[in-house]
Tab-separated table of C-alpha atoms and ligand atoms in Angstrom:
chain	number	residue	atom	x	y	z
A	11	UNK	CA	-6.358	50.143	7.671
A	12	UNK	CA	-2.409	50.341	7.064
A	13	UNK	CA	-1.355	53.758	5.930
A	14	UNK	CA	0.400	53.855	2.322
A	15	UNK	CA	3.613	55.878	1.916
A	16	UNK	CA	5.792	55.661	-1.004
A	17	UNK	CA	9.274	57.108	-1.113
A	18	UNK	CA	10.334	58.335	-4.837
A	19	UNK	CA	13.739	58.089	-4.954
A	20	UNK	CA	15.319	54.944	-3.055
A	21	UNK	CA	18.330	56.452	-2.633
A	22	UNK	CA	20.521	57.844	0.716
A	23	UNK	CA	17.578	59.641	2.353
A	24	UNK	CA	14.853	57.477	0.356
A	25	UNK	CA	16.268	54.126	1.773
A	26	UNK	CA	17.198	55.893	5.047
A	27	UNK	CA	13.616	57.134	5.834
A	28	UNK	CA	12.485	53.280	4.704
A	29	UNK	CA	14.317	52.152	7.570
A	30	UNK	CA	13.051	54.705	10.184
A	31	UNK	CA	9.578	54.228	8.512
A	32	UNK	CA	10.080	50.480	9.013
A	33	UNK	CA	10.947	50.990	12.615
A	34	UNK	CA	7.239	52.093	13.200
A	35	UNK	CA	5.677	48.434	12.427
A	36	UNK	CA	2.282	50.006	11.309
A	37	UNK	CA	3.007	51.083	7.735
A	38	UNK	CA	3.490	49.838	3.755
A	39	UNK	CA	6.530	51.271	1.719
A	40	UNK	CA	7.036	51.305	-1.428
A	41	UNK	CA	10.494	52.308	-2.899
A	42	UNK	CA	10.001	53.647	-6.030
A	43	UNK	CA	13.787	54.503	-7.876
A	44	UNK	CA	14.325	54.047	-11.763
A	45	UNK	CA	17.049	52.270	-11.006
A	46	UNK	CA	16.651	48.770	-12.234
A	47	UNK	CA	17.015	46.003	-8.942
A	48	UNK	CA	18.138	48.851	-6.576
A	49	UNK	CA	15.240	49.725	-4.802
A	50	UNK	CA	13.567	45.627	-5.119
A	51	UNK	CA	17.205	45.115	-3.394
A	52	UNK	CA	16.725	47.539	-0.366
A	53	UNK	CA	13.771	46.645	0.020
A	54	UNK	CA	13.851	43.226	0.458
A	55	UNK	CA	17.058	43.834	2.677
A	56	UNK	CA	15.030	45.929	5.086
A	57	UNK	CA	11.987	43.715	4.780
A	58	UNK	CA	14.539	40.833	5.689
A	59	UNK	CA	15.336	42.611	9.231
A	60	UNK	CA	12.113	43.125	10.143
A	61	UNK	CA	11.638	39.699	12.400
A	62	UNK	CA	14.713	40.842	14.008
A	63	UNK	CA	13.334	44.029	15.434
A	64	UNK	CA	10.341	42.517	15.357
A	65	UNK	CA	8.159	44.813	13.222
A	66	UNK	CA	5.549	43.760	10.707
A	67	UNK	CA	5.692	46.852	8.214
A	68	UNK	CA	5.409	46.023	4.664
A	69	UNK	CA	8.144	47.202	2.306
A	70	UNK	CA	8.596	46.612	-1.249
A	71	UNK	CA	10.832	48.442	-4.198
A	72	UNK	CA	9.458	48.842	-7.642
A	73	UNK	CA	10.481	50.967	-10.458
A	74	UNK	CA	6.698	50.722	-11.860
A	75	UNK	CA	4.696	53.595	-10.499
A	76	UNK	CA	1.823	51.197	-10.193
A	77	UNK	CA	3.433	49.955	-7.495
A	78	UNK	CA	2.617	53.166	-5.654
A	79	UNK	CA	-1.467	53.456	-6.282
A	80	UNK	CA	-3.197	54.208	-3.652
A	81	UNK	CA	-0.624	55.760	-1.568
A	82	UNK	CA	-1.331	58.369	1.565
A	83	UNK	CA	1.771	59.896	1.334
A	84	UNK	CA	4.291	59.970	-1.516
A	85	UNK	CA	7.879	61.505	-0.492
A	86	UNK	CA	9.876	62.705	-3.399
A	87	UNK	CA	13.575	63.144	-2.725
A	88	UNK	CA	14.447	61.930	-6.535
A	89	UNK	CA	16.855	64.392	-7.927
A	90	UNK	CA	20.120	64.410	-9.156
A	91	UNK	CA	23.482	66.074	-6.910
A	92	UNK	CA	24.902	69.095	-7.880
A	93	UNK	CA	28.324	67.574	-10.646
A	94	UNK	CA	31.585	69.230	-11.106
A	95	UNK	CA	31.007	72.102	-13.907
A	96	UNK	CA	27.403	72.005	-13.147
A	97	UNK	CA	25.616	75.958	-12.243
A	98	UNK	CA	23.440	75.844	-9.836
A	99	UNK	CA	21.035	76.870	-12.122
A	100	UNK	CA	21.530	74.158	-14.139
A	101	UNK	CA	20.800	71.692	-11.257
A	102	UNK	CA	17.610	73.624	-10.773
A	103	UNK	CA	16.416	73.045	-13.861
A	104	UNK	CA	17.385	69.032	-14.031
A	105	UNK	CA	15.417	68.282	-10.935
A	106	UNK	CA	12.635	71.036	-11.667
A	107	UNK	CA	12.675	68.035	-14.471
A	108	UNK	CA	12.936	65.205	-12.287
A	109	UNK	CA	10.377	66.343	-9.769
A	110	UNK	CA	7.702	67.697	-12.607
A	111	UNK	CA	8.156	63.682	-13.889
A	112	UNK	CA	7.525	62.127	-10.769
A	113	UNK	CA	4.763	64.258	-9.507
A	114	UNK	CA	2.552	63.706	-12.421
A	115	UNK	CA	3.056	60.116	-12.314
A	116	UNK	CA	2.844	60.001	-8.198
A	117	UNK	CA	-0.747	61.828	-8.340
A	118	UNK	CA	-1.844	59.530	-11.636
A	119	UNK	CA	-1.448	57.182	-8.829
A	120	UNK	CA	-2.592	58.488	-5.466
A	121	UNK	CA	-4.809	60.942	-6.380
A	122	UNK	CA	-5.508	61.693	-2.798
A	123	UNK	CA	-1.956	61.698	-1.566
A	124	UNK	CA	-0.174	63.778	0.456
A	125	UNK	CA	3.566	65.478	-1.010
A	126	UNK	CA	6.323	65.292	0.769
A	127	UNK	CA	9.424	67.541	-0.774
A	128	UNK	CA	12.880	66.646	0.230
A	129	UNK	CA	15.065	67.510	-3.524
A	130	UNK	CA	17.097	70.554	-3.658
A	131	UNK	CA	16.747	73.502	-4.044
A	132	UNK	CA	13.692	72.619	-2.045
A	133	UNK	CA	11.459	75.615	-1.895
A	134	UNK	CA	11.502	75.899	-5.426
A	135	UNK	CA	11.239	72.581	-6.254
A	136	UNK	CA	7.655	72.758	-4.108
A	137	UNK	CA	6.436	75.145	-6.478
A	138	UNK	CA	7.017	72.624	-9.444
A	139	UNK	CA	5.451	69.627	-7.251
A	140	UNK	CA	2.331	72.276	-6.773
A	141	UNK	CA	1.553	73.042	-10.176
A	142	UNK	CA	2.095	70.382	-11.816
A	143	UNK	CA	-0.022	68.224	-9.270
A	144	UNK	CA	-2.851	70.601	-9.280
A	145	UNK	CA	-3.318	70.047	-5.335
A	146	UNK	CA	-4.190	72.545	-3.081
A	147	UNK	CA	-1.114	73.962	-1.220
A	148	UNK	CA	-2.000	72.835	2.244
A	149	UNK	CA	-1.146	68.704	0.589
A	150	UNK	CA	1.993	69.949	-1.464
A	151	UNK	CA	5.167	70.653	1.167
A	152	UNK	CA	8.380	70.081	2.164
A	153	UNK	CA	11.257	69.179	5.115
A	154	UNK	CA	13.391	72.000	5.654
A	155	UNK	CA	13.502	73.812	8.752
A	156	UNK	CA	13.126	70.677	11.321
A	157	UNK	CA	16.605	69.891	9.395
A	158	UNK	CA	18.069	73.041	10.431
A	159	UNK	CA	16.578	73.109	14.073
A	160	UNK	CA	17.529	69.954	14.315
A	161	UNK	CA	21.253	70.645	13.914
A	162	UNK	CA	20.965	73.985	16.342
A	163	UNK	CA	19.635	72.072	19.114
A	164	UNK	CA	22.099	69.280	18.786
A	165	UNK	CA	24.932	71.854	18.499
A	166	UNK	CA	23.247	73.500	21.830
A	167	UNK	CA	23.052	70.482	23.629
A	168	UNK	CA	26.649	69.742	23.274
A	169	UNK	CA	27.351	73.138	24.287
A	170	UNK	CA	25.381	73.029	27.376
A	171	UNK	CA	25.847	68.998	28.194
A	172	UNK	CA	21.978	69.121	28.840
A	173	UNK	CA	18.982	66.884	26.806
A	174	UNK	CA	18.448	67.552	23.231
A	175	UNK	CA	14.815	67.976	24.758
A	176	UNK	CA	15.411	70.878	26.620
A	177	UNK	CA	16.487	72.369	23.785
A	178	UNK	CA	13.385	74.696	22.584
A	179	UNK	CA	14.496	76.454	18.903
A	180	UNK	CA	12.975	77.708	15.722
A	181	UNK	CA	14.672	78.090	12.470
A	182	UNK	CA	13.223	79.334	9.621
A	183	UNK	CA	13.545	81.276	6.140
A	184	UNK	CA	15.622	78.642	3.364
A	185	UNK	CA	18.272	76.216	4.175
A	186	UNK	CA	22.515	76.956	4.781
A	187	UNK	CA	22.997	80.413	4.273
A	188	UNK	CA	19.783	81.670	4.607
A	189	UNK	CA	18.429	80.637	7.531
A	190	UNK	CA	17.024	82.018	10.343
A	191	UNK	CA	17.771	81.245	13.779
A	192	UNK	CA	15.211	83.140	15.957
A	193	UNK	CA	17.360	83.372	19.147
A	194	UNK	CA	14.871	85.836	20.948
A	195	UNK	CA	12.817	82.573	21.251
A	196	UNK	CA	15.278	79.907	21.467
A	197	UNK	CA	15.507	78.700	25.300
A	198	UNK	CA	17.168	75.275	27.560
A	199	UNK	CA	14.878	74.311	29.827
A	200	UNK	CA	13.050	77.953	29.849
A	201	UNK	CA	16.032	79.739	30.436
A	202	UNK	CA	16.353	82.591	27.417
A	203	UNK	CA	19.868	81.225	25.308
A	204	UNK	CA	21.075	84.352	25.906
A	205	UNK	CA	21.664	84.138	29.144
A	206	UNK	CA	23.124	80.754	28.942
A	207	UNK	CA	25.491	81.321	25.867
A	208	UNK	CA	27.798	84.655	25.868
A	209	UNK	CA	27.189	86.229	21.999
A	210	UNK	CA	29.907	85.813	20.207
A	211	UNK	CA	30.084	81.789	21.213
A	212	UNK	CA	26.088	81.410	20.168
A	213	UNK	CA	27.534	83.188	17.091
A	214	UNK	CA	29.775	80.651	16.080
A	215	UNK	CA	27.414	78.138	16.845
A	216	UNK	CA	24.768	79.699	14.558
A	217	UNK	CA	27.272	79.516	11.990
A	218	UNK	CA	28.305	76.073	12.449
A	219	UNK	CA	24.475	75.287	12.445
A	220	UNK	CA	23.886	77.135	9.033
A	221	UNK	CA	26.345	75.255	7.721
A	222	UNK	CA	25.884	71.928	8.757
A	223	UNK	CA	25.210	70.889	5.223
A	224	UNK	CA	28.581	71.808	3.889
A	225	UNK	CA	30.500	69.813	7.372
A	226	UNK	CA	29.010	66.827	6.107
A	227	UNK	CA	29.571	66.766	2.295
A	228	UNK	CA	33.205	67.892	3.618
A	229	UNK	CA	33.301	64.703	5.840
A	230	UNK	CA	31.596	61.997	3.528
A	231	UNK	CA	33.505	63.568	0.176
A	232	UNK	CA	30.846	61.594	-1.388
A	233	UNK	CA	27.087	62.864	-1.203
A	234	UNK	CA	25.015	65.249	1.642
A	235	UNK	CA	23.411	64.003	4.752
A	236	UNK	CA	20.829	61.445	4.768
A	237	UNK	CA	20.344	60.538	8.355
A	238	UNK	CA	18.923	63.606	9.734
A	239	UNK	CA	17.064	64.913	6.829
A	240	UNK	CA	15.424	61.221	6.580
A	241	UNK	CA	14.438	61.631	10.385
A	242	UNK	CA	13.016	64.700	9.745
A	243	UNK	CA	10.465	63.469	7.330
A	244	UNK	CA	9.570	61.003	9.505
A	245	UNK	CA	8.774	63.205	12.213
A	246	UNK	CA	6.447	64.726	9.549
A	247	UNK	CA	4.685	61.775	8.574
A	248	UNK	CA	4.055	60.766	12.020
A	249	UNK	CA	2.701	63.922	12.585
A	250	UNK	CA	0.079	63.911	9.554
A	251	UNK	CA	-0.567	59.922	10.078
A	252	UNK	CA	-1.376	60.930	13.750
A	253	UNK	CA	-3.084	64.045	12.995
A	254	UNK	CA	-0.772	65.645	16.077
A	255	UNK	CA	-0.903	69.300	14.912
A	256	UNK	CA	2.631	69.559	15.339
A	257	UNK	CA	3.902	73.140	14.829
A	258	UNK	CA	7.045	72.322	12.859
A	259	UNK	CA	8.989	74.357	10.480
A	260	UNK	CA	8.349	73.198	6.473
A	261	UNK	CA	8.419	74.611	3.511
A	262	UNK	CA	5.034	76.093	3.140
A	263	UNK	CA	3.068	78.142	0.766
A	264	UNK	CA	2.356	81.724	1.807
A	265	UNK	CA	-0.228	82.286	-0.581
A	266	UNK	CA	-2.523	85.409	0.023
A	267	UNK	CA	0.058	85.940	2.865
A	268	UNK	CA	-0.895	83.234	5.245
A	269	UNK	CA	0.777	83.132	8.372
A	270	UNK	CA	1.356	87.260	8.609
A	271	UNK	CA	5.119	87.292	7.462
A	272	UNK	CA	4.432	89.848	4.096
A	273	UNK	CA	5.211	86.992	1.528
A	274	UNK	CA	3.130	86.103	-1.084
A	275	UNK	CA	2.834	83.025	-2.811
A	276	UNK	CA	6.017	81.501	-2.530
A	277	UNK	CA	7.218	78.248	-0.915
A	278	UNK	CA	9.332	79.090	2.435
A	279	UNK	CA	10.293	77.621	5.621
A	280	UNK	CA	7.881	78.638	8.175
A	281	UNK	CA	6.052	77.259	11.431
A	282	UNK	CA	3.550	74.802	10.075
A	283	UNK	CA	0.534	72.870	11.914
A	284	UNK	CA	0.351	69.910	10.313
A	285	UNK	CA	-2.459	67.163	10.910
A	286	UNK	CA	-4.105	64.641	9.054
A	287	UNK	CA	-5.095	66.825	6.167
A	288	UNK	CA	-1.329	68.376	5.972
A	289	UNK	CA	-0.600	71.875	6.353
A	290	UNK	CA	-3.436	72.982	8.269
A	291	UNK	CA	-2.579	76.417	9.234
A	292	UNK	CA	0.715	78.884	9.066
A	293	UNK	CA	1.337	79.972	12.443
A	294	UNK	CA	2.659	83.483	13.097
A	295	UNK	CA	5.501	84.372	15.088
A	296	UNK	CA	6.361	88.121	16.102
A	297	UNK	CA	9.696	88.412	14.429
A	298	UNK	CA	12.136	91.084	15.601
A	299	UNK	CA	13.377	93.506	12.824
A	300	UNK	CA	16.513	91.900	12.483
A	301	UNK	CA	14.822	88.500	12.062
A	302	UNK	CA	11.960	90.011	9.566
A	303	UNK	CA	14.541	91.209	7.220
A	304	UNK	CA	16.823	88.146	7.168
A	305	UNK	CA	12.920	86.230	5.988
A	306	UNK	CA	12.827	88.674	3.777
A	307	UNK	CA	16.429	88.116	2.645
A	308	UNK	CA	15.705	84.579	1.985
A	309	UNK	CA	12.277	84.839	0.340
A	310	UNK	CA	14.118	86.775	-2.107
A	311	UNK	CA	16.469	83.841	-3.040
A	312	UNK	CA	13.656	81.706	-3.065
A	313	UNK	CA	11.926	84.038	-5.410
A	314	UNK	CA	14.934	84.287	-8.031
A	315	UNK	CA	15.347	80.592	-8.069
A	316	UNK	CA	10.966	80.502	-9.025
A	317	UNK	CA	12.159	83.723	-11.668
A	318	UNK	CA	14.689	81.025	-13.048
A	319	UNK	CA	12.173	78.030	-13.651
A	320	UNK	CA	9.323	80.687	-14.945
A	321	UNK	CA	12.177	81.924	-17.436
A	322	UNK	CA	12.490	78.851	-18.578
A	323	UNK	CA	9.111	77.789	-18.992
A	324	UNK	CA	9.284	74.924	-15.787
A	325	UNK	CA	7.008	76.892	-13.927
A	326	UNK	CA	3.860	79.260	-15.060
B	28	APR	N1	12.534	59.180	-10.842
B	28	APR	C1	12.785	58.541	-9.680
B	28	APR	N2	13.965	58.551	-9.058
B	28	APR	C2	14.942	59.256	-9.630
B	28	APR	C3	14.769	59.986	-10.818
B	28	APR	C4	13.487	59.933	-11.423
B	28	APR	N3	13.222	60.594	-12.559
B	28	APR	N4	15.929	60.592	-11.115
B	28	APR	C5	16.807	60.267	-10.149
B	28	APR	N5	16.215	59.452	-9.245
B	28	APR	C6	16.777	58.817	-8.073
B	28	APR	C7	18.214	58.358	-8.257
B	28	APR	O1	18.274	57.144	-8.995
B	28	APR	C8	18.668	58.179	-6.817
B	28	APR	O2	18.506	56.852	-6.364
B	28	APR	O3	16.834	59.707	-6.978
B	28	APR	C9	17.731	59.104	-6.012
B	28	APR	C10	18.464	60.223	-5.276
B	28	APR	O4	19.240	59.624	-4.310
B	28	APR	P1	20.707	60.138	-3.900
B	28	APR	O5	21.457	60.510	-5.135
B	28	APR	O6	21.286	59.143	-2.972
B	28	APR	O7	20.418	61.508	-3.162
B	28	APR	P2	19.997	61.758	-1.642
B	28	APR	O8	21.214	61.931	-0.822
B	28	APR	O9	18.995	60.760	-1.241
B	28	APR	O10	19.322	63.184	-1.761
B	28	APR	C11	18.110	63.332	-2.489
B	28	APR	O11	17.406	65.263	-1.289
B	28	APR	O12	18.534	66.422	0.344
B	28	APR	C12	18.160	66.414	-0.983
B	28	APR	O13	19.876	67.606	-2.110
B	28	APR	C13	19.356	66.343	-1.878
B	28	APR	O14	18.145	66.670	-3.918
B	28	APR	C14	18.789	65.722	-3.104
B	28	APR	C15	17.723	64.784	-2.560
């Protein structure tokens, strides 16, 4: 039987993972937006291409959740950008708003679904997608780190003129700033970065990595990335429709301190095994001190911005 995924929000990285979800041939999309016409539009534009490339996936756009029932997995990147004037506390609490909407009416729907976070400020907004679905953890996450790794390797590759593939790297912790490159484990074709990359250069290129966001809202003037973060959800959906236990970094729930990194119950990007049931295990990596506290660092920030929402009654 086809797989069901639904993507809330039909916009830049909603339509954009449509299209790379299309490109597989062996799934039905729905493209949920509340926009009147503009998802029904997409839709229909990518369901139009499909004899040229020669796939038979379904895709529709709806702005009536019942559209959605029955889904496998239901992406929510719905949200709102950060305005001119606006805190970044206030954006918080809009799309802790936006994303406490669409979960409830996502899991009225698909009941046995599988979340998918992509809206900003991620981490935190998987702890509103968590309680207010009432799922267990391990079907509640979201696409962080592959982002971020993603954007290292590339940078890497250039660096080195060798294939992205080569490329081995793990970023974890939160996105931009807080990130966290483990270099001691980062290798091209076996070969320890270090040795390949004098310090100060892998420097800059860390930098440049952590803030890859910021290049491209500099660049486009008008909204954030959508190719790459799109990609990066597809990678894992593939990996949960193919049950490929793929260790990938995600925002994950550390609960009773799963995974062995001395945070509790908070949302953070870590390694994740994910199969056909979704998270199915945190997987530890020895982290040198320097690493440890930089986690630490950013499960702080994570933590304020879940202080914020519990303030405020979003969260409880
Ligand atoms: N229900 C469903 N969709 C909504 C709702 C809602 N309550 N509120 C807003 N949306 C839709 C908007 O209509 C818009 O089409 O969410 C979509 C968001 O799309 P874009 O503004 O194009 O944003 P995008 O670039 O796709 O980013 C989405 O992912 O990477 C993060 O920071 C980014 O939080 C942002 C999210």
């Amino acid at each position: 039987m086809r797989k069901k995924i639904t993507i809330a929000g039909a916009g830049q990285t909603g339509a954009t993972l449509a299209h790379w979800l299309a490109l597989r041939g062996d799934v039905d999309v729905v493209l949920f937006d509340i926009v009147d016409g503009m998802p029904q539009g997409k839709a229909l534009d990518l369901l139009e291409a499909m004899p040229i490339i020669g796939s038979d996936a379904h895709i529709v756009g709806t702005n009536d959740w019942e559209a959605t029932k029955d889904s496998d997995i239901v992406v929510i990147t719905s949200g709102l950008p950060r305005k001119p004037g606006m805190s970044r506390d206030d954006l918080l609490k809009v799309n802790a708003g936006i994303v406490a909407d669409v979960t409830r009416n996502a899991v009225a729907q698909s009941p046995n679904s599988i979340l998918i976070l992509l809206t900003n400020p991620l981490d935190a907004m998987c702890h509103v997608a968590l309680q207010e679905s009432g799922f267990p953890a391990s079907r509640v996450f979201g696409q962080a780190g592959i982002l971020d790794t993603a954007r290292f390797r590339a940078f890497l590759a250039m660096e080195l003129n060798v294939s992205v593939a080569e490329v081995n790297a793990y970023v974890l912790g939160g996105h931009g700033d807080d990130m966290v490159p483990l270099i001691g484990s980062t290798n091209v074709g076996g070969i320890p970065i270090s040795k390949l990359i004098p310090a100060e250069r892998l420097g800059q290129i860390v930098d440049r990595a952590r803030k890859g966001g910021g290049e491209i809202v500099a660049l486009l003037k008008t909204g954030s990335a959508f190719y790459a973060p799109s990609a990066a959800i597809a990678q894992m959906i593939d990996a949960v429709l193919n049950d490929r236990k793929r260790i990938l970094p995600c925002s994950v729930y550390t609960g009773d301190n799963e995974g062995g990194y001395d945070v509790n119950n908070l949302y953070l990007g870590l390694p994740a095994r994910l199969g056909a049931t979704g998270v199915e295990k945190v997987v530890h990596i020895d982290l040198t001190e320097e690493e440890n506290a930089a986690l630490q660092k950013s499960a702080a920030s994570v933590q304020e911005l879940v202080t914020v929402l519990k303030d405020n009654d979003l969260l409880h």
